[in-house]
Coordinates of C-alpha atoms and ligand atoms in Angstrom, one line a residue:
M1369 CA -132.0 -3.1 -16.5
N1370 CA -134.8 -0.7 -16.1
S1371 CA -135.9 1.1 -13.1
S1372 CA -138.6 -1.4 -12.1
Q1373 CA -136.0 -4.3 -12.6
F1374 CA -133.2 -2.2 -10.7
R1375 CA -136.0 -1.8 -7.8
E1376 CA -136.4 -5.6 -7.7
A1377 CA -132.7 -6.6 -8.1
S1378 CA -131.3 -3.8 -5.6
H1379 CA -133.9 -4.9 -3.0
A1380 CA -132.8 -8.7 -3.4
A1381 CA -129.0 -7.5 -3.2
I1382 CA -129.6 -5.5 -0.3
E1383 CA -131.3 -8.5 1.3
E1384 CA -128.5 -10.9 0.5
I1385 CA -126.0 -8.3 1.9
I1386 CA -128.0 -8.0 5.1
Q1387 CA -128.0 -11.7 5.4
Y1388 CA -124.2 -12.0 4.7
Y1389 CA -123.7 -9.5 7.6
D1390 CA -125.8 -11.3 10.1
T1391 CA -124.0 -14.4 9.3
L1392 CA -120.5 -13.3 9.1
A1393 CA -119.3 -14.4 12.6
S1394 CA -120.2 -18.0 11.7
R1395 CA -118.3 -18.1 8.5
P1396 CA -114.7 -19.4 8.0
V1397 CA -113.0 -16.1 8.0
L1398 CA -110.2 -17.5 5.8
S1399 CA -111.2 -18.8 2.3
T1400 CA -109.8 -22.2 1.6
V1401 CA -109.8 -22.1 -2.3
S1402 CA -106.8 -23.2 -4.0
P1403 CA -105.2 -20.8 -6.6
G1404 CA -107.0 -20.8 -9.9
Y1405 CA -110.3 -22.2 -8.3
L1406 CA -112.5 -19.7 -10.3
R1407 CA -111.9 -20.3 -13.7
P1408 CA -113.1 -23.6 -14.0
L1409 CA -116.4 -22.3 -12.4
L1410 CA -117.0 -19.8 -15.1
P1411 CA -117.7 -20.2 -18.9
N1412 CA -115.2 -19.3 -21.4
G1413 CA -116.5 -15.9 -22.4
P1414 CA -119.3 -13.6 -21.4
P1415 CA -122.6 -14.7 -22.6
Q1416 CA -124.1 -13.8 -26.0
T1417 CA -127.4 -12.6 -24.6
G1418 CA -128.0 -10.8 -21.3
E1419 CA -128.5 -13.0 -18.3
S1420 CA -131.3 -12.3 -15.6
W1421 CA -130.4 -10.6 -12.5
P1422 CA -131.5 -13.8 -10.2
A1423 CA -129.2 -15.9 -12.5
I1424 CA -126.4 -13.4 -12.1
Q1425 CA -126.9 -12.8 -8.3
S1426 CA -127.0 -16.8 -7.6
D1427 CA -123.2 -16.7 -8.6
I1428 CA -122.1 -14.7 -5.6
E1429 CA -122.8 -17.5 -3.3
R1430 CA -121.6 -20.1 -5.8
V1431 CA -118.8 -18.5 -7.3
I1432 CA -117.5 -15.5 -5.1
M1433 CA -118.4 -16.5 -1.6
P1434 CA -115.9 -19.4 -1.4
G1435 CA -113.1 -17.3 -2.6
L1436 CA -113.7 -14.5 -0.2
T1437 CA -111.8 -13.7 3.2
H1438 CA -114.2 -12.1 5.4
W1439 CA -112.5 -8.9 6.4
Q1440 CA -115.6 -7.6 8.3
S1441 CA -115.7 -10.9 10.2
P1442 CA -115.2 -10.5 13.9
N1443 CA -112.9 -13.1 13.9
F1444 CA -110.7 -11.1 11.3
M1445 CA -107.6 -9.9 13.7
A1446 CA -104.8 -9.8 11.0
F1447 CA -103.1 -6.7 9.1
F1448 CA -105.4 -3.8 10.0
P1449 CA -108.9 -3.6 9.7
A1450 CA -110.8 -2.5 6.5
S1451 CA -114.0 -1.2 8.0
S1452 CA -117.2 -1.3 6.2
T1453 CA -120.6 -0.1 7.6
F1454 CA -124.0 0.5 6.4
P1455 CA -123.9 4.2 6.0
S1456 CA -120.7 3.9 4.2
M1457 CA -122.2 1.5 1.7
L1458 CA -125.2 4.0 1.1
G1459 CA -122.5 6.5 0.4
E1460 CA -121.0 4.4 -2.1
M1461 CA -124.5 3.5 -3.7
Y1462 CA -125.2 7.4 -4.3
S1463 CA -121.6 7.8 -5.5
A1464 CA -122.0 5.1 -8.2
A1465 CA -125.5 6.6 -9.0
F1466 CA -124.0 10.2 -9.6
T1467 CA -120.7 8.7 -11.5
A1468 CA -118.9 11.5 -12.6
P1469 CA -114.9 11.9 -13.2
A1470 CA -115.2 15.0 -11.1
F1471 CA -111.8 16.4 -11.9
N1472 CA -112.6 20.0 -11.4
W1473 CA -115.0 22.1 -9.7
L1474 CA -117.3 22.6 -12.5
C1475 CA -117.6 18.9 -13.1
S1476 CA -120.0 18.9 -10.1
P1477 CA -119.4 21.6 -7.7
A1478 CA -121.0 19.5 -5.0
V1479 CA -118.4 16.9 -5.2
T1480 CA -115.6 19.2 -4.9
E1481 CA -117.2 21.5 -2.2
L1482 CA -118.2 18.6 0.1
E1483 CA -115.0 17.3 0.0
T1484 CA -113.6 20.5 1.1
V1485 CA -116.2 20.8 4.0
V1486 CA -115.6 17.2 5.1
L1487 CA -112.1 17.3 5.1
D1488 CA -112.2 20.6 7.3
W1489 CA -114.6 18.7 9.6
L1490 CA -112.0 15.9 9.8
A1491 CA -109.0 18.3 10.3
G1492 CA -111.3 19.5 13.5
L1493 CA -112.0 16.3 14.8
F1494 CA -108.5 15.0 14.7
A1495 CA -107.1 18.6 16.2
L1496 CA -104.9 19.1 13.3
P1497 CA -103.2 22.5 13.6
E1498 CA -105.0 25.4 11.8
C1499 CA -102.4 25.6 9.0
F1500 CA -103.9 22.5 7.6
L1501 CA -107.4 24.0 7.3
S1502 CA -108.6 25.0 3.9
K1503 CA -109.5 28.5 5.0
G1504 CA -105.5 29.2 5.1
E1505 CA -102.8 28.1 2.7
G1506 CA -103.4 24.3 3.4
G1507 CA -106.1 22.0 3.1
G1508 CA -107.1 18.4 2.6
V1509 CA -108.0 15.9 -0.2
I1510 CA -109.2 12.5 -0.5
Q1511 CA -107.0 9.9 -2.3
G1512 CA -107.6 6.6 -3.0
S1513 CA -105.1 4.8 -0.5
A1514 CA -102.2 6.0 1.9
S1515 CA -99.9 4.5 -0.8
E1516 CA -101.1 7.0 -3.6
A1517 CA -101.2 9.9 -0.6
V1518 CA -97.5 9.3 0.1
V1519 CA -96.0 9.3 -3.6
T1520 CA -98.4 12.3 -4.4
V1521 CA -96.6 14.3 -1.5
M1522 CA -93.2 13.0 -2.3
V1523 CA -93.9 14.3 -5.9
A1524 CA -94.9 17.8 -4.6
A1525 CA -91.6 17.5 -2.2
R1526 CA -89.3 16.6 -5.2
E1527 CA -90.5 19.6 -7.2
R1528 CA -90.3 22.1 -4.0
I1529 CA -86.8 21.6 -3.6
V1530 CA -86.1 21.5 -7.2
Q1531 CA -87.9 24.9 -7.6
R1532 CA -86.1 26.4 -4.7
R1533 CA -82.4 25.5 -6.2
C1534 CA -83.5 26.6 -10.0
G1535 CA -86.7 28.6 -9.8
H1536 CA -84.7 31.9 -10.2
L1537 CA -83.2 30.6 -13.6
E1538 CA -84.4 31.6 -16.8
E1539 CA -86.7 29.0 -18.6
G1540 CA -84.7 27.1 -21.4
E1541 CA -82.6 24.3 -21.8
E1542 CA -80.0 25.4 -19.1
K1543 CA -82.5 25.5 -16.5
E1544 CA -83.9 22.1 -17.5
Q1545 CA -80.3 20.6 -17.4
K1546 CA -80.1 22.2 -13.9
M1547 CA -83.2 20.9 -12.8
G1548 CA -82.2 17.3 -14.0
E1549 CA -79.0 17.4 -12.3
E1550 CA -80.6 18.5 -8.9
R1551 CA -83.3 15.6 -9.3
I1552 CA -80.6 13.2 -9.6
K1553 CA -79.2 13.8 -6.2
L1554 CA -82.3 13.5 -4.3
V1555 CA -83.1 10.8 -1.7
A1556 CA -86.1 10.1 0.0
L1557 CA -86.0 8.9 3.8
G1558 CA -88.4 6.6 5.7
G1559 CA -88.2 5.2 9.2
E1560 CA -87.1 1.5 9.5
H1561 CA -90.6 0.6 10.1
S1562 CA -92.3 3.0 8.0
H1563 CA -94.6 1.3 5.5
S1564 CA -93.4 0.0 2.3
S1565 CA -95.3 2.5 0.4
V1566 CA -92.6 4.9 1.3
Q1567 CA -89.9 3.2 -0.7
K1568 CA -92.2 2.4 -3.4
A1569 CA -93.1 6.0 -3.8
A1570 CA -89.6 6.7 -4.3
N1571 CA -89.1 4.1 -7.0
I1572 CA -92.2 5.9 -8.7
A1573 CA -90.8 9.4 -8.2
G1574 CA -87.5 8.1 -9.4
V1575 CA -85.4 9.0 -6.5
R1576 CA -83.1 7.1 -4.1
F1577 CA -84.5 5.7 -0.9
R1578 CA -82.6 5.4 2.7
S1579 CA -84.1 4.0 5.8
V1580 CA -83.7 5.8 9.0
P1581 CA -82.9 3.2 11.9
A1582 CA -85.8 2.6 14.5
P1583 CA -84.4 -0.4 16.5
K1584 CA -86.1 -2.4 19.3
S1585 CA -84.2 -0.2 21.9
S1586 CA -86.0 2.9 20.7
G1587 CA -89.2 1.3 20.7
F1588 CA -89.1 0.9 16.9
R1589 CA -89.6 4.6 16.9
V1590 CA -87.5 7.0 14.6
T1591 CA -85.9 9.5 17.0
A1592 CA -84.7 13.2 16.1
Q1593 CA -80.9 11.7 16.6
S1594 CA -81.3 8.8 14.0
L1595 CA -83.1 11.2 11.4
R1596 CA -80.5 14.0 12.1
Q1597 CA -77.6 11.2 11.6
K1598 CA -79.0 9.8 8.6
I1599 CA -79.8 13.4 6.7
E1600 CA -75.9 14.1 7.7
E1601 CA -74.9 10.9 6.5
C1602 CA -76.5 11.4 3.2
K1603 CA -75.3 15.1 2.6
S1604 CA -71.7 14.0 3.4
K1605 CA -72.1 11.5 0.5
G1606 CA -73.2 14.2 -1.9
I1607 CA -76.9 12.9 -1.9
E1608 CA -79.6 15.5 -0.8
P1609 CA -82.6 14.3 1.5
F1610 CA -85.7 16.1 0.6
F1611 CA -88.4 13.8 2.0
M1612 CA -88.9 12.0 5.3
G1613 CA -91.7 9.6 6.0
L1614 CA -92.7 9.6 9.6
T1615 CA -95.3 7.1 11.1
L1616 CA -98.0 7.5 13.6
G1617 CA -98.8 3.7 14.4
T1618 CA -96.5 1.5 12.4
T1619 CA -97.8 -1.6 10.7
N1620 CA -95.4 -3.7 12.7
T1621 CA -96.0 -2.5 16.0
C1622 CA -98.2 0.7 15.8
A1623 CA -95.0 2.6 16.9
V1624 CA -95.1 6.4 16.9
D1625 CA -92.1 8.3 15.9
E1626 CA -90.8 10.9 18.1
F1627 CA -92.7 13.8 16.7
E1628 CA -92.0 16.3 19.2
E1629 CA -88.2 16.1 19.1
I1630 CA -88.3 15.8 15.5
V1631 CA -89.8 19.3 15.2
A1632 CA -86.3 20.9 15.6
V1633 CA -85.1 18.5 13.2
A1634 CA -87.6 19.9 10.6
K1635 CA -86.5 23.4 11.4
D1636 CA -82.9 22.6 11.0
Y1637 CA -83.6 21.2 7.6
P1638 CA -86.2 22.8 5.9
D1639 CA -85.9 21.5 2.4
V1640 CA -86.7 18.1 3.7
W1641 CA -90.5 17.7 3.4
I1642 CA -91.9 15.9 6.6
H1643 CA -95.0 13.7 5.9
V1644 CA -96.8 11.7 8.6
D1645 CA -98.3 8.7 7.5
A1646 CA -100.9 7.7 10.0
A1647 CA -102.9 5.1 7.8
Y1648 CA -104.4 3.3 10.4
A1649 CA -103.7 4.8 14.2
G1650 CA -104.3 8.4 12.9
A1651 CA -107.7 7.5 13.4
A1652 CA -107.3 7.5 17.2
L1653 CA -106.7 11.3 16.9
A1654 CA -110.5 11.4 16.9
L1655 CA -110.1 11.2 20.9
P1656 CA -108.9 14.0 22.9
E1657 CA -106.7 11.6 24.9
Y1658 CA -104.6 11.2 21.8
Q1659 CA -104.7 14.7 20.3
H1660 CA -101.4 15.8 21.7
L1661 CA -99.9 13.6 19.0
A1662 CA -101.1 16.3 16.4
A1663 CA -99.6 19.1 17.8
P1664 CA -96.1 18.9 16.2
F1665 CA -97.5 18.5 12.8
A1666 CA -97.7 22.3 12.6
A1667 CA -93.9 21.9 12.0
F1668 CA -94.3 19.2 9.5
D1669 CA -95.7 19.6 5.7
S1670 CA -98.1 16.7 5.4
F1671 CA -100.4 14.2 7.1
N1672 CA -102.7 11.3 6.0
T1673 CA -105.1 8.6 7.6
N1674 CA -107.2 6.2 5.9
M1675 CA -111.0 6.5 6.8
H1676 CA -111.3 2.9 5.4
K1677 CA -109.1 1.1 8.0
W1678 CA -110.2 2.1 11.6
L1679 CA -112.9 4.9 10.8
L1680 CA -116.0 3.1 9.7
T1681 CA -115.6 3.9 6.2
N1682 CA -115.6 1.6 3.2
F1683 CA -112.6 1.2 0.9
D1684 CA -111.4 3.6 -0.4
A1685 CA -110.8 6.9 1.3
S1686 CA -107.3 7.9 2.5
V1687 CA -107.6 11.6 3.8
L1688 CA -104.5 13.8 3.1
W1689 CA -103.8 17.1 4.4
V1690 CA -100.9 19.5 3.3
K1691 CA -99.9 22.5 4.9
Q1692 CA -99.1 24.4 1.5
R1693 CA -101.6 23.3 -1.1
R1694 CA -99.5 25.4 -3.7
S1695 CA -96.8 22.8 -3.3
L1696 CA -99.3 20.1 -4.7
T1697 CA -100.9 22.4 -7.4
D1698 CA -97.2 23.6 -8.3
A1699 CA -96.2 20.0 -8.9
L1700 CA -99.0 18.6 -10.4
S1701 CA -101.2 21.3 -12.3
I1702 CA -101.0 20.9 -15.8
T1703 CA -102.2 24.6 -16.0
P1704 CA -99.2 26.9 -16.5
S1705 CA -98.6 29.4 -14.0
Y1706 CA -99.5 32.3 -16.3
L1707 CA -103.1 30.7 -16.8
R1708 CA -103.4 30.5 -12.8
N1709 CA -105.7 32.9 -11.0
E1710 CA -106.1 34.2 -7.5
F1711 CA -109.5 32.4 -7.1
S1712 CA -107.8 29.2 -7.6
D1713 CA -104.7 29.9 -5.3
S1714 CA -107.0 31.5 -2.5
G1715 CA -109.1 28.2 -2.4
L1716 CA -112.3 29.8 -3.6
V1717 CA -112.5 27.3 -6.4
T1718 CA -110.7 24.2 -6.0
D1719 CA -109.7 21.9 -8.7
Y1720 CA -108.8 18.5 -7.2
R1721 CA -107.2 17.1 -10.2
D1722 CA -104.4 19.1 -9.3
W1723 CA -103.8 17.5 -5.9
Q1724 CA -103.6 14.1 -7.1
I1725 CA -102.1 11.8 -9.6
P1726 CA -105.2 10.7 -12.0
L1727 CA -107.5 13.3 -13.4
G1728 CA -110.8 11.9 -12.8
R1729 CA -112.1 11.1 -9.3
R1730 CA -114.9 9.7 -7.3
F1731 CA -117.5 11.2 -5.2
R1732 CA -115.8 9.8 -1.9
A1733 CA -116.6 12.5 0.4
L1734 CA -120.3 11.4 0.3
K1735 CA -119.5 8.2 2.3
I1736 CA -117.6 9.9 4.8
W1737 CA -120.2 12.7 5.4
F1738 CA -122.7 9.8 5.8
V1739 CA -120.5 8.0 8.5
L1740 CA -119.8 11.3 10.2
R1741 CA -123.6 12.2 10.3
T1742 CA -124.7 8.7 11.3
Y1743 CA -122.3 8.0 13.8
G1744 CA -121.5 11.4 15.3
V1745 CA -118.3 12.4 17.0
D1746 CA -119.7 10.4 20.1
G1747 CA -120.4 7.4 18.2
I1748 CA -117.0 7.3 16.4
Q1749 CA -115.1 8.0 19.6
A1750 CA -117.2 5.1 21.4
H1751 CA -116.1 2.8 18.6
L1752 CA -112.5 3.7 18.9
R1753 CA -112.4 3.5 22.8
N1754 CA -114.2 0.2 22.8
T1755 CA -111.7 -1.4 20.5
I1756 CA -108.8 0.2 22.2
K1757 CA -110.2 -1.3 25.4
L1758 CA -110.7 -4.6 23.8
G1759 CA -106.8 -4.6 22.7
E1760 CA -106.1 -3.6 26.4
L1761 CA -108.1 -6.8 27.6
F1762 CA -106.5 -9.1 25.1
H1763 CA -103.0 -7.7 26.2
S1764 CA -104.1 -8.3 29.9
L1765 CA -104.8 -11.9 29.1
V1766 CA -101.3 -12.4 27.2
V1767 CA -99.4 -11.1 30.2
S1768 CA -101.4 -13.4 32.6
R1769 CA -99.6 -16.5 30.9
P1770 CA -95.9 -15.4 31.0
D1771 CA -95.0 -18.9 31.1
L1772 CA -96.3 -19.2 27.4
F1773 CA -95.9 -15.8 26.0
T1774 CA -93.8 -12.6 25.9
V1775 CA -95.1 -9.4 24.6
V1776 CA -92.8 -7.7 22.2
A1777 CA -95.2 -4.5 21.6
G1778 CA -98.3 -3.1 22.7
P1779 CA -101.0 -2.7 23.6
A1780 CA -100.9 0.1 21.2
F1781 CA -104.1 1.3 19.2
A1782 CA -105.7 -2.2 19.6
L1783 CA -102.7 -4.0 18.4
T1784 CA -100.5 -6.5 20.6
V1785 CA -97.5 -8.2 19.1
L1786 CA -96.3 -11.4 20.8
T1787 CA -94.2 -14.5 20.5
V1788 CA -94.5 -17.9 22.0
N1789 CA -91.8 -19.1 24.5
P1790 CA -89.8 -21.8 23.2
E1791 CA -90.2 -23.9 26.5
K1792 CA -93.0 -23.6 28.9
R1793 CA -91.8 -21.7 32.0
G1794 CA -92.7 -22.7 35.5
A1795 CA -96.1 -21.7 37.1
A1796 CA -97.9 -19.0 35.5
K1797 CA -98.1 -16.8 38.7
G1798 CA -94.9 -14.7 39.2
A1799 CA -93.0 -16.3 36.3
R1800 CA -90.4 -13.9 34.8
V1801 CA -90.9 -12.5 31.1
T1802 CA -88.1 -12.9 29.2
P1803 CA -88.2 -10.9 25.8
A1804 CA -87.8 -13.1 22.7
S1805 CA -84.9 -10.8 21.9
S1806 CA -82.9 -12.0 25.0
P1807 CA -81.9 -15.4 26.3
D1808 CA -84.1 -17.5 28.5
P1809 CA -81.8 -17.6 31.7
N1810 CA -83.5 -21.0 32.6
H1811 CA -83.0 -22.4 29.1
E1812 CA -80.5 -25.1 28.9
A1813 CA -78.4 -24.0 26.3
Y1814 CA -77.9 -20.5 28.4
L1815 CA -77.0 -22.3 31.7
N1816 CA -74.2 -24.4 29.8
D1817 CA -73.2 -21.6 27.2
F1818 CA -72.9 -18.1 27.9
T1819 CA -71.7 -17.2 24.3
S1820 CA -73.9 -15.6 21.6
D1821 CA -74.7 -19.1 20.4
A1822 CA -77.1 -19.4 23.2
E1823 CA -78.8 -16.2 22.4
S1824 CA -79.2 -17.2 18.6
Q1825 CA -80.3 -20.5 19.7
Y1826 CA -82.8 -19.4 21.9
L1827 CA -84.3 -17.0 19.3
A1828 CA -84.3 -19.7 16.6
N1829 CA -86.3 -22.0 18.9
A1830 CA -88.7 -19.0 19.8
N1831 CA -89.2 -18.2 16.3
T1832 CA -89.7 -21.9 15.2
V1833 CA -92.6 -22.3 18.1
T1834 CA -94.2 -19.0 17.3
K1835 CA -94.4 -19.7 13.8
E1836 CA -95.7 -23.2 14.1
V1837 CA -98.7 -21.7 16.6
Y1838 CA -99.1 -18.9 14.1
E1839 CA -99.7 -21.3 11.0
R1840 CA -101.7 -23.8 13.0
I1841 CA -104.1 -21.1 14.0
N1842 CA -104.8 -19.7 10.6
S1843 CA -105.1 -23.0 9.1
G1844 CA -107.4 -23.7 11.7
G1845 CA -110.2 -21.4 9.9
E1846 CA -111.5 -19.9 12.9
F1847 CA -109.4 -16.7 13.3
F1848 CA -107.1 -15.1 10.8
L1849 CA -104.0 -13.5 12.4
T1850 CA -101.2 -12.0 10.7
S1851 CA -97.1 -12.3 11.5
T1852 CA -94.3 -9.9 11.3
T1853 CA -90.6 -10.3 11.8
M1854 CA -88.3 -7.4 13.4
E1855 CA -84.5 -7.9 14.2
G1856 CA -85.0 -11.4 13.6
I1857 CA -88.0 -12.1 15.7
F1858 CA -91.0 -13.7 14.3
T1859 CA -94.0 -12.3 16.1
I1860 CA -97.8 -12.7 15.9
R1861 CA -100.1 -9.6 15.7
V1862 CA -103.7 -9.5 16.8
V1863 CA -105.7 -6.4 16.2
S1864 CA -108.9 -5.9 18.0
A1865 CA -110.2 -2.7 15.9
N1866 CA -112.8 -4.5 13.6
P1867 CA -116.3 -2.8 13.8
M1868 CA -117.7 -6.1 15.0
A1869 CA -115.0 -6.9 17.7
E1870 CA -116.3 -8.1 21.0
E1871 CA -115.0 -9.4 24.1
K1872 CA -116.1 -13.0 23.6
Y1873 CA -114.0 -13.0 20.2
L1874 CA -110.9 -11.8 21.9
R1875 CA -111.3 -14.1 24.9
R1876 CA -111.8 -16.9 22.4
V1877 CA -108.7 -16.1 20.2
F1878 CA -106.6 -16.2 23.4
E1879 CA -107.9 -19.5 24.3
V1880 CA -107.0 -20.7 21.2
L1881 CA -103.6 -19.2 21.3
V1882 CA -103.1 -21.1 24.7
E1883 CA -104.4 -24.4 23.3
T1884 CA -102.2 -24.2 20.3
A1885 CA -99.0 -23.1 22.0
E1886 CA -99.5 -25.8 24.8
G1887 CA -100.1 -28.4 21.8
V1888 CA -96.9 -27.3 20.3
L1889 CA -94.6 -27.1 23.3
T1890 CA -96.0 -30.6 24.3
E1891 CA -95.1 -32.1 21.1
R1892 CA -91.9 -30.5 21.2
E1893 CA -91.1 -31.8 24.8
K1894 CA -92.1 -35.3 23.9
G1895 CA -89.9 -35.2 20.8
K1896 CA -87.0 -34.6 22.7
Ligands
PLP2320 N1 -99.2 3.0 5.8 C1 -99.3 2.1 7.0 C2 -98.7 2.6 8.3 C3 -99.9 1.0 6.7 O1 -100.2 0.3 7.8 C4 -100.6 0.5 5.5 C5 -101.5 -0.6 5.3 O2 -101.7 -1.3 6.3 C6 -100.4 1.7 4.4 C7 -99.5 2.8 4.8 C8 -100.8 1.3 3.0 O3 -102.1 1.6 3.0 P1 -103.0 2.0 1.6 O4 -103.4 0.1 1.2 O5 -104.1 2.6 1.9 O6 -102.0 2.3 0.5

């Protein structure tokens, strides 16, 4: 493809992409293809002679489109959003054009230097404590995903504690042996509702994993008490906690762990590296009304959030900050300490290959820079506030029907988590809300039976009904929602943080929830 063919092809591709975005709302959000749909649509091997762009492009609609789930559709209210915006796409385009595995400063100084500047801008936008800025001993780096960020800091934490225990020993086999013995004892901790990436990181890092309870009674949050208790329990068994993964905005309910009180735990156990994973909800730190959440981070070691979830930036861009960039370079640098120099350590020249697992890296700062400049702080804040408000609106609709629904969590960061009541309760107005984890006092089983059987029967019925409603809505094709189960309660999650979210879509999904719940409950009533 030469320049003039590229001009023609790229214009045609951009036209098609614009057309796709303009028609997103009218496309069924979920793909309906069956597994293996694609192979029969394609030849058995690549073409012998090259094809023209129009021939290739036409396969987007024929082959690819049927198998796409439309994450940018305003009817996508599942998981957390994966934002995409035009300025971010432009960043991706330039990044592709300038492709270089920019593993060190010299590979392309602009790649490194823009990343450092943009990460400092973001640290300011999120009101992160000064210690995370590159002008001190900390700094930020762009990782591909939150999972990658977590495993990276876990390895840094592992090596930090091993060095603290063995760093004074003379180099040699004895030291190596001692370091191995220390590593074997290590255990990484994560909150009960921390993302599974924390446990996966422990598997990759070759250490044990233990979960810190965050029960419903504590709002699904990790408290200082539960963390302290778990640390002591591990120590009493001879295993050594060296890492704790806290969460700002858990995947299940967007719960926020008790950062302020955990500061004291961090001080009492300085060998435990404390990381805050804010993959989704960290975006809210761009709003002054949420920035108090970041103040305790000064006592912690690292923090990450995904630009590619709620912050209008295309996948992938997970931004990670550490308080001591040396912890990363000590663990991940392939340059032995005798080759290090004061310029690298002072941050004058950063080689980001030593802050991550792979060697090569993409020019991801460009798309973040474009997004920040196109929207400005005002535009980003308006997007966040608008979607939070939509979440509150949806929540208010749900609580207006206590006969049908029970809110289990939220509204929090544009997420509401709900269950459907197993039997329609009285008139909507003034009806009592019974959480799904408690027995319904009007339920027949409960009136006649005050044993725990009544409770579990109620829960089983609520789960059956909620699951049925959930499955019918997703198979209906108009909306895509996701579910989660906590303490045996099956729940439906509705997220309104999509860049295309609007009030009419939230009102419509509520209407669909009501219609479906009423349908399921009526059928159950008739079946009795
Ligand atoms: N952490 C939290 C709280 C999440 O919700 C998710 C994904 O939704 C992740 C981590 C994993 O993100 P990634 O796909 O960037 O690894």
